[in-house]
Coordinates of C-alpha atoms and ligand atoms in Angstrom, one line a residue:
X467 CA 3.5 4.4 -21.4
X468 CA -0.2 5.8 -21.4
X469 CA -1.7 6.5 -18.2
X470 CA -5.4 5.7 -17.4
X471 CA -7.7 7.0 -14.8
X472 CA -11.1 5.9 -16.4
X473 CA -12.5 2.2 -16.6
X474 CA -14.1 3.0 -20.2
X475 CA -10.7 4.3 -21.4
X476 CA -9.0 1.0 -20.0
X477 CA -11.9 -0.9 -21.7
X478 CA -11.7 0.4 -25.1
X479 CA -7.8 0.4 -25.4
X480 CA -7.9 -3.7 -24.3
X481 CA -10.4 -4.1 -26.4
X482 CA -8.6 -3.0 -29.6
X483 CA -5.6 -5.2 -28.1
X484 CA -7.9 -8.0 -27.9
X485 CA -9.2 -7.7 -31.3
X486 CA -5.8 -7.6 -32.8
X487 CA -5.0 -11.0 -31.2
X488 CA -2.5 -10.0 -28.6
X489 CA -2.0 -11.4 -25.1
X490 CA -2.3 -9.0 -22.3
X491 CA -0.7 -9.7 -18.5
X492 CA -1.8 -7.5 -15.4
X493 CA 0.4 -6.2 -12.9
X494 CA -2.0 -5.1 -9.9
X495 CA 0.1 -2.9 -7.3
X496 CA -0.8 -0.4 -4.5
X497 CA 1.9 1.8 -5.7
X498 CA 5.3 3.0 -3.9
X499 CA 7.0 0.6 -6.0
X500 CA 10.3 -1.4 -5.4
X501 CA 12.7 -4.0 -7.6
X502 CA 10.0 -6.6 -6.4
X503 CA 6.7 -5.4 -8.2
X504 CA 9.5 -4.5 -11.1
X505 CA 10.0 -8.0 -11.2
X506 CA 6.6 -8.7 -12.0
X507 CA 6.6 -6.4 -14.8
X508 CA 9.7 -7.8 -16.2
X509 CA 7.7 -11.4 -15.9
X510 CA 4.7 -9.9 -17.4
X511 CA 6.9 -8.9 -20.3
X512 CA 7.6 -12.0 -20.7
X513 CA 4.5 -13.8 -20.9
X514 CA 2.5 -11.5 -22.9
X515 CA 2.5 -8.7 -25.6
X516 CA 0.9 -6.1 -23.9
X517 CA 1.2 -5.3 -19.8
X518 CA -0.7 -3.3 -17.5
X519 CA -0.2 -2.9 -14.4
X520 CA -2.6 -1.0 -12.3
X521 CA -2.1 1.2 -9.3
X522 CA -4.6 1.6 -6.9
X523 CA -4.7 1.7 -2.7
X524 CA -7.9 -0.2 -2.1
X525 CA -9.8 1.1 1.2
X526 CA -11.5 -1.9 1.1
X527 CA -8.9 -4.4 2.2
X528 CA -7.5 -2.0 4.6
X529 CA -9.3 -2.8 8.2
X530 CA -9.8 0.2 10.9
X531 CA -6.8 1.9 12.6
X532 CA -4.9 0.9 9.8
X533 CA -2.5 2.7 7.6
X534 CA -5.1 3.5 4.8
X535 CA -4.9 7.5 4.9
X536 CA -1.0 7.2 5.7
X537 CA 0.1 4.8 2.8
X538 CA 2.8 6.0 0.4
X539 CA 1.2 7.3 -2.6
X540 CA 4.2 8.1 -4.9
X541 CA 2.2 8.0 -8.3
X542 CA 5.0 9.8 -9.9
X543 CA 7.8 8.5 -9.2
X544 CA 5.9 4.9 -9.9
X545 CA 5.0 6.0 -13.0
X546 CA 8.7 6.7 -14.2
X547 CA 9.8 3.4 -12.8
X548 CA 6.9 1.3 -14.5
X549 CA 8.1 3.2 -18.0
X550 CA 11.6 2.6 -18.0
X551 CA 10.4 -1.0 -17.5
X552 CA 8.4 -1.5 -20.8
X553 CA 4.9 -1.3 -19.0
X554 CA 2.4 -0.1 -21.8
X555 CA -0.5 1.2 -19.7
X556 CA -0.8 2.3 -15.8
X557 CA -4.0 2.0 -15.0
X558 CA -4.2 4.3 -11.5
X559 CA -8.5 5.5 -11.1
X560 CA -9.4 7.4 -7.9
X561 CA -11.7 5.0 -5.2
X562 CA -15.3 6.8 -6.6
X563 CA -13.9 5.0 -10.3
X564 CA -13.4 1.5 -9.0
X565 CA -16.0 1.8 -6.2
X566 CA -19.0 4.2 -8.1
X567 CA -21.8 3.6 -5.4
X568 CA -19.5 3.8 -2.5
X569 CA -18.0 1.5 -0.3
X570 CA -21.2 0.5 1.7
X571 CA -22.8 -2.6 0.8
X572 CA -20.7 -3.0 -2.5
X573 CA -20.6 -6.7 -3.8
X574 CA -17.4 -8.9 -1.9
X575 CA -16.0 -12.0 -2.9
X576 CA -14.6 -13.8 0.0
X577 CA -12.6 -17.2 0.0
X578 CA -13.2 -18.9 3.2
X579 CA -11.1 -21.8 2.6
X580 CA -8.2 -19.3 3.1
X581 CA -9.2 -17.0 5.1
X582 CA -9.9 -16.5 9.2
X583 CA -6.2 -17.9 10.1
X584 CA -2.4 -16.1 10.2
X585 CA -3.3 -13.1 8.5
X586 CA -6.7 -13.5 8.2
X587 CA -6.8 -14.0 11.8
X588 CA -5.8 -9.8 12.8
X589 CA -7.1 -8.5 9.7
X590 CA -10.5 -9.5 9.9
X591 CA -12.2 -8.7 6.0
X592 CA -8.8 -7.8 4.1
X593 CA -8.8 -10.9 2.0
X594 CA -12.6 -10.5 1.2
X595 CA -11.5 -6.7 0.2
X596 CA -8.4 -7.9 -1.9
X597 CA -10.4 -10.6 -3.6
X598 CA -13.0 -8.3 -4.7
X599 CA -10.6 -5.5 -5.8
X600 CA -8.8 -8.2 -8.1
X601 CA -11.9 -9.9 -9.2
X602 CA -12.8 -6.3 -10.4
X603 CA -9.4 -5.3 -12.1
X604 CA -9.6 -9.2 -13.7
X605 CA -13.2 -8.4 -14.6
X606 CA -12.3 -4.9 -16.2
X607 CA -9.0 -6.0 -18.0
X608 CA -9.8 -9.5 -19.1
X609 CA -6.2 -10.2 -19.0
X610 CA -5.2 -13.8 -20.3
X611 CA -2.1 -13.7 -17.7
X612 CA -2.2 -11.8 -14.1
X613 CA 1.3 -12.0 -11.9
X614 CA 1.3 -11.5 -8.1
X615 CA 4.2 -11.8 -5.4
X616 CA 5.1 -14.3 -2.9
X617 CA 6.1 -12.1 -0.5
X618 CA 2.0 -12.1 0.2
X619 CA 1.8 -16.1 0.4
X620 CA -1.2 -16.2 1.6
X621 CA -3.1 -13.6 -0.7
X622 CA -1.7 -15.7 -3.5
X623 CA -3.7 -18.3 -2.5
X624 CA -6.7 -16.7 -2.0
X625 CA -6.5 -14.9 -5.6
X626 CA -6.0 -18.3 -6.7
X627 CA -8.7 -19.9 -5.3
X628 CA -11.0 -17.8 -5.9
X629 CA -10.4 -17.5 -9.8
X630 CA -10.4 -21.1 -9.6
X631 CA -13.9 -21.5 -8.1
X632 CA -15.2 -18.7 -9.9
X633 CA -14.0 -20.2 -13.1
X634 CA -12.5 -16.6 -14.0
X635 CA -10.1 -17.2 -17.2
X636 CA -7.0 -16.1 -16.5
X637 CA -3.6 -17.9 -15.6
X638 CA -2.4 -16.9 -12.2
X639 CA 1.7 -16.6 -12.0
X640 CA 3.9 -15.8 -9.1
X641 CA 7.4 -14.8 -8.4
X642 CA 9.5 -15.4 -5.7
X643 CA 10.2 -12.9 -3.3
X644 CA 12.4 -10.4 -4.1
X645 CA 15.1 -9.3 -1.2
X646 CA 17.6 -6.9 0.4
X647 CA 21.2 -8.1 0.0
X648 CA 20.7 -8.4 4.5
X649 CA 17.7 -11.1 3.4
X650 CA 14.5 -8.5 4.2
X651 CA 11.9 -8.9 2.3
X652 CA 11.0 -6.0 -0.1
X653 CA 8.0 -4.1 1.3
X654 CA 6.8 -0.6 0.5
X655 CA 6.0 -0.9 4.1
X656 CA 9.6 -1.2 5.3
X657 CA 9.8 3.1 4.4
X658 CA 8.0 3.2 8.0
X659 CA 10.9 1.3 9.8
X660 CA 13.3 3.6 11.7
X661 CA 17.3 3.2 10.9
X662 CA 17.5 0.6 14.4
X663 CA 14.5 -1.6 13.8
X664 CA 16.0 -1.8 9.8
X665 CA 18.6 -3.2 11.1
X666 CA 16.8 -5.9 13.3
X667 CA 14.4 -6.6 11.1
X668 CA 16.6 -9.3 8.6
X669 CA 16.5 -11.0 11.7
X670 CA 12.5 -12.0 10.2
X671 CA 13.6 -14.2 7.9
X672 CA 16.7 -15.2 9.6
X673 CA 14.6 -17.1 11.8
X674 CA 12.4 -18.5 8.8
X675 CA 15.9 -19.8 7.5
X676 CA 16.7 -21.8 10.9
X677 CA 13.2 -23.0 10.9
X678 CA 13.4 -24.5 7.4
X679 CA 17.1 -26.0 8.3
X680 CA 15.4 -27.9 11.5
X681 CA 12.6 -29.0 9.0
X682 CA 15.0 -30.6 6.5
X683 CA 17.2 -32.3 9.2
X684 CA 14.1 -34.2 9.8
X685 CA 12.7 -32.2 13.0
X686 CA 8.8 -32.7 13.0
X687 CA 8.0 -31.1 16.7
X688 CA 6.2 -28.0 14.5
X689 CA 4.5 -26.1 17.6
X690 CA 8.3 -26.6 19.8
X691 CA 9.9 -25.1 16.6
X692 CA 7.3 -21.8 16.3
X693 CA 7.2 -21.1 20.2
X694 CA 11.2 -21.3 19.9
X695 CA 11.3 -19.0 16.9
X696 CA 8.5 -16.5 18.4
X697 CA 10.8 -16.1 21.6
X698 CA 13.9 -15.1 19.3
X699 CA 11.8 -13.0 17.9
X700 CA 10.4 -11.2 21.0
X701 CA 14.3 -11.1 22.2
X702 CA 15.0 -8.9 19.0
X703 CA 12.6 -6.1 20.5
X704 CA 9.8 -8.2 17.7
X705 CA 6.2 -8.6 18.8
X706 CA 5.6 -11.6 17.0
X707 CA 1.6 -12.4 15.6
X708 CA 2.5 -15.8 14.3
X709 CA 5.4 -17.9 13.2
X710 CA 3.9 -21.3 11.2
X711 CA 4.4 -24.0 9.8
X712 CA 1.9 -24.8 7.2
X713 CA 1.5 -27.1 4.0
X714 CA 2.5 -24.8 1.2
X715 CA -0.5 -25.8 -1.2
X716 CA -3.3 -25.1 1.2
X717 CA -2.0 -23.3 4.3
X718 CA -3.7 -26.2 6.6
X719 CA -1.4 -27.5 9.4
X720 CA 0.5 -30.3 8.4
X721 CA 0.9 -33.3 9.9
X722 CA 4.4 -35.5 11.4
X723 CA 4.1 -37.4 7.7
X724 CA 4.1 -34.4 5.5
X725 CA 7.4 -34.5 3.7
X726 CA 9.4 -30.9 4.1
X727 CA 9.2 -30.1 0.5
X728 CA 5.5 -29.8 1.3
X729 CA 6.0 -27.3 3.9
X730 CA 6.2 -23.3 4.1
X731 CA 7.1 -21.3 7.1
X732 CA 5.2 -17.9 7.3
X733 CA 5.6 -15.2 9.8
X734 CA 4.2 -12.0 11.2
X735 CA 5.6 -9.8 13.7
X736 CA 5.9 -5.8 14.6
X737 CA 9.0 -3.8 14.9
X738 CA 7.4 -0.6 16.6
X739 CA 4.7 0.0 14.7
X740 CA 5.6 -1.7 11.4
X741 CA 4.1 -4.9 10.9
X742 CA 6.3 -7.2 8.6
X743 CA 5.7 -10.5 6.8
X744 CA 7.6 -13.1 5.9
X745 CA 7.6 -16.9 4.4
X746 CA 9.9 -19.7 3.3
X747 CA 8.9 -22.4 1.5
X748 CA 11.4 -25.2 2.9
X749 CA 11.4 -26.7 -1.0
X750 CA 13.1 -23.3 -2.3
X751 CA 15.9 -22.5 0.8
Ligands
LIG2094 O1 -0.5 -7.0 -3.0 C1 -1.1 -5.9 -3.2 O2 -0.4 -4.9 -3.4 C2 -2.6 -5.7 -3.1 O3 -3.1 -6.5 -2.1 C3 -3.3 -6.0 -4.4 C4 -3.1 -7.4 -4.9 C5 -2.7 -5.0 -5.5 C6 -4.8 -5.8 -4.3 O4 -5.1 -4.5 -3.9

């Protein structure tokens, strides 16, 4: 596996790729990786000849107070992982490559459609900060394939929305997330959780699971089912942001006639200072 730290470099070498008429997939990560972002080299293996998978902790998506400065940064460790899966270039620049005239007043792509609600809601500007980081890496790679997580339901939306209305060519994949034999979602941020809130934490998706049952016996009371689920949750020791129930395709609120296979529960919450998320579609439980 080569690694990369300059955009030219990166350019060049996809270029040749290109010109010699094979398929390229992108893997874009923050680093400190787990089985779950292997997965989605092991996908992009599959659906291209070439994969790169890029490594980069954006400060623009990250809003203030949070864990910016603090986030694992374990390049080498990653970069052992990502080679004994096959990947054929990391592509892991410092902020001044990716952002050369600073932060201030750089050009953002923002997806209103999905933004401003759940996540969008507490993080004010991080889906306007991860849609311009991956319209960049998209921009600089040209990849004809790019494969994200669920895990980050909603951030797969907006990434797909916005290559949609920007007409950017490139086929969006996802992968289902990946979890701990208990049910908890992988997360680099679950590192932060101490050994007692680890072990409450499966509870998370526990409740998504009971949510989705209710949903396929029928059960259409949406707001008694989150404000039940949100007390569990605050009885585990969780401070709950939001538990919802959305229509998987556009995150809008559904009505009494959706059908459940339409649906997707998603959830937020802290465990100390750890904030976790979490979503079932009701289709795939
Ligand atoms: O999901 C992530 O790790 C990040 O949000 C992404 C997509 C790599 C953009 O920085």
């Amino acid at each position: 596996m080569h690694i990369i730290h300059h955009t030219t470099e990166l350019r060049t070498q996809v270029r040749q790729w290109h010109a010699a008429g094979l398929s390229v997939c992108l893997v874009p990560t923050m680093g400190n990786l787990h089985e779950g972002h292997l997965a989605l080299v092991d996908r992009a293996r599959q659906l291209a000849d070439r994969v790169i998978a890029t490594i980069f902790v954006n400060p623009l998506q990250f809003i203030q107070g949070e864990d910016y400065d603090t986030y694992p940064r374990t390049l080498e460790e990653d970069s052992l992982k990502l080679s004994e899966r096959g990947t054929d270039i990391l592509f892991a620049p410092e902020v001044a490559e990716v952002y050369p005239s600073g932060l201030e007043n750089h050009t953002e792509v923002s997806v209103p459609a999905l933004d401003g609600f759940l996540c969008g809601a507490s993080r004010p500007g991080h889906f306007t900060g991860v849609a311009t980081v991956v319209s960049k890496l998209l921009n600089l790679v040209q990849p004809d394939t790019a494969v994200f997580g669920e895990k980050d339901y909603q951030q797969l939306l907006v990434i797909k929305r916005m290559v949609s209305d920007l007409c950017i060519p490139v086929d969006i994949q996802s992968l289902p997330t990946v979890r701990e034999e208990d049910g908890l979602a992988m997360s680099s941020r679950n590192n932060y959780l101490n050994e007692e809130q680890r072990r409450i934490a499966p509870e998370l998706y526990k409740q998504l699971q009971k949510i989705a049952d209710q949903l396929r016996a029928g059960e259409t009371d949406y707001p008694t089912l989150e404000h039940a689920g949100m007390d569990e949750l605050k009885q585990f020791g969780f401070e709950p942001e939001y538990l919802s129930v959305r229509r998987r395709h556009d995150l809008q609120l559904p009505s009494t006639g959706t059908p459940p296979e339409e649906l997707i529960i998603l959830a937020a919450a802290r465990l100390g200072k750890t904030r976790l998320i979490d979503n079932l579609q009701v289709l795939s439980s």
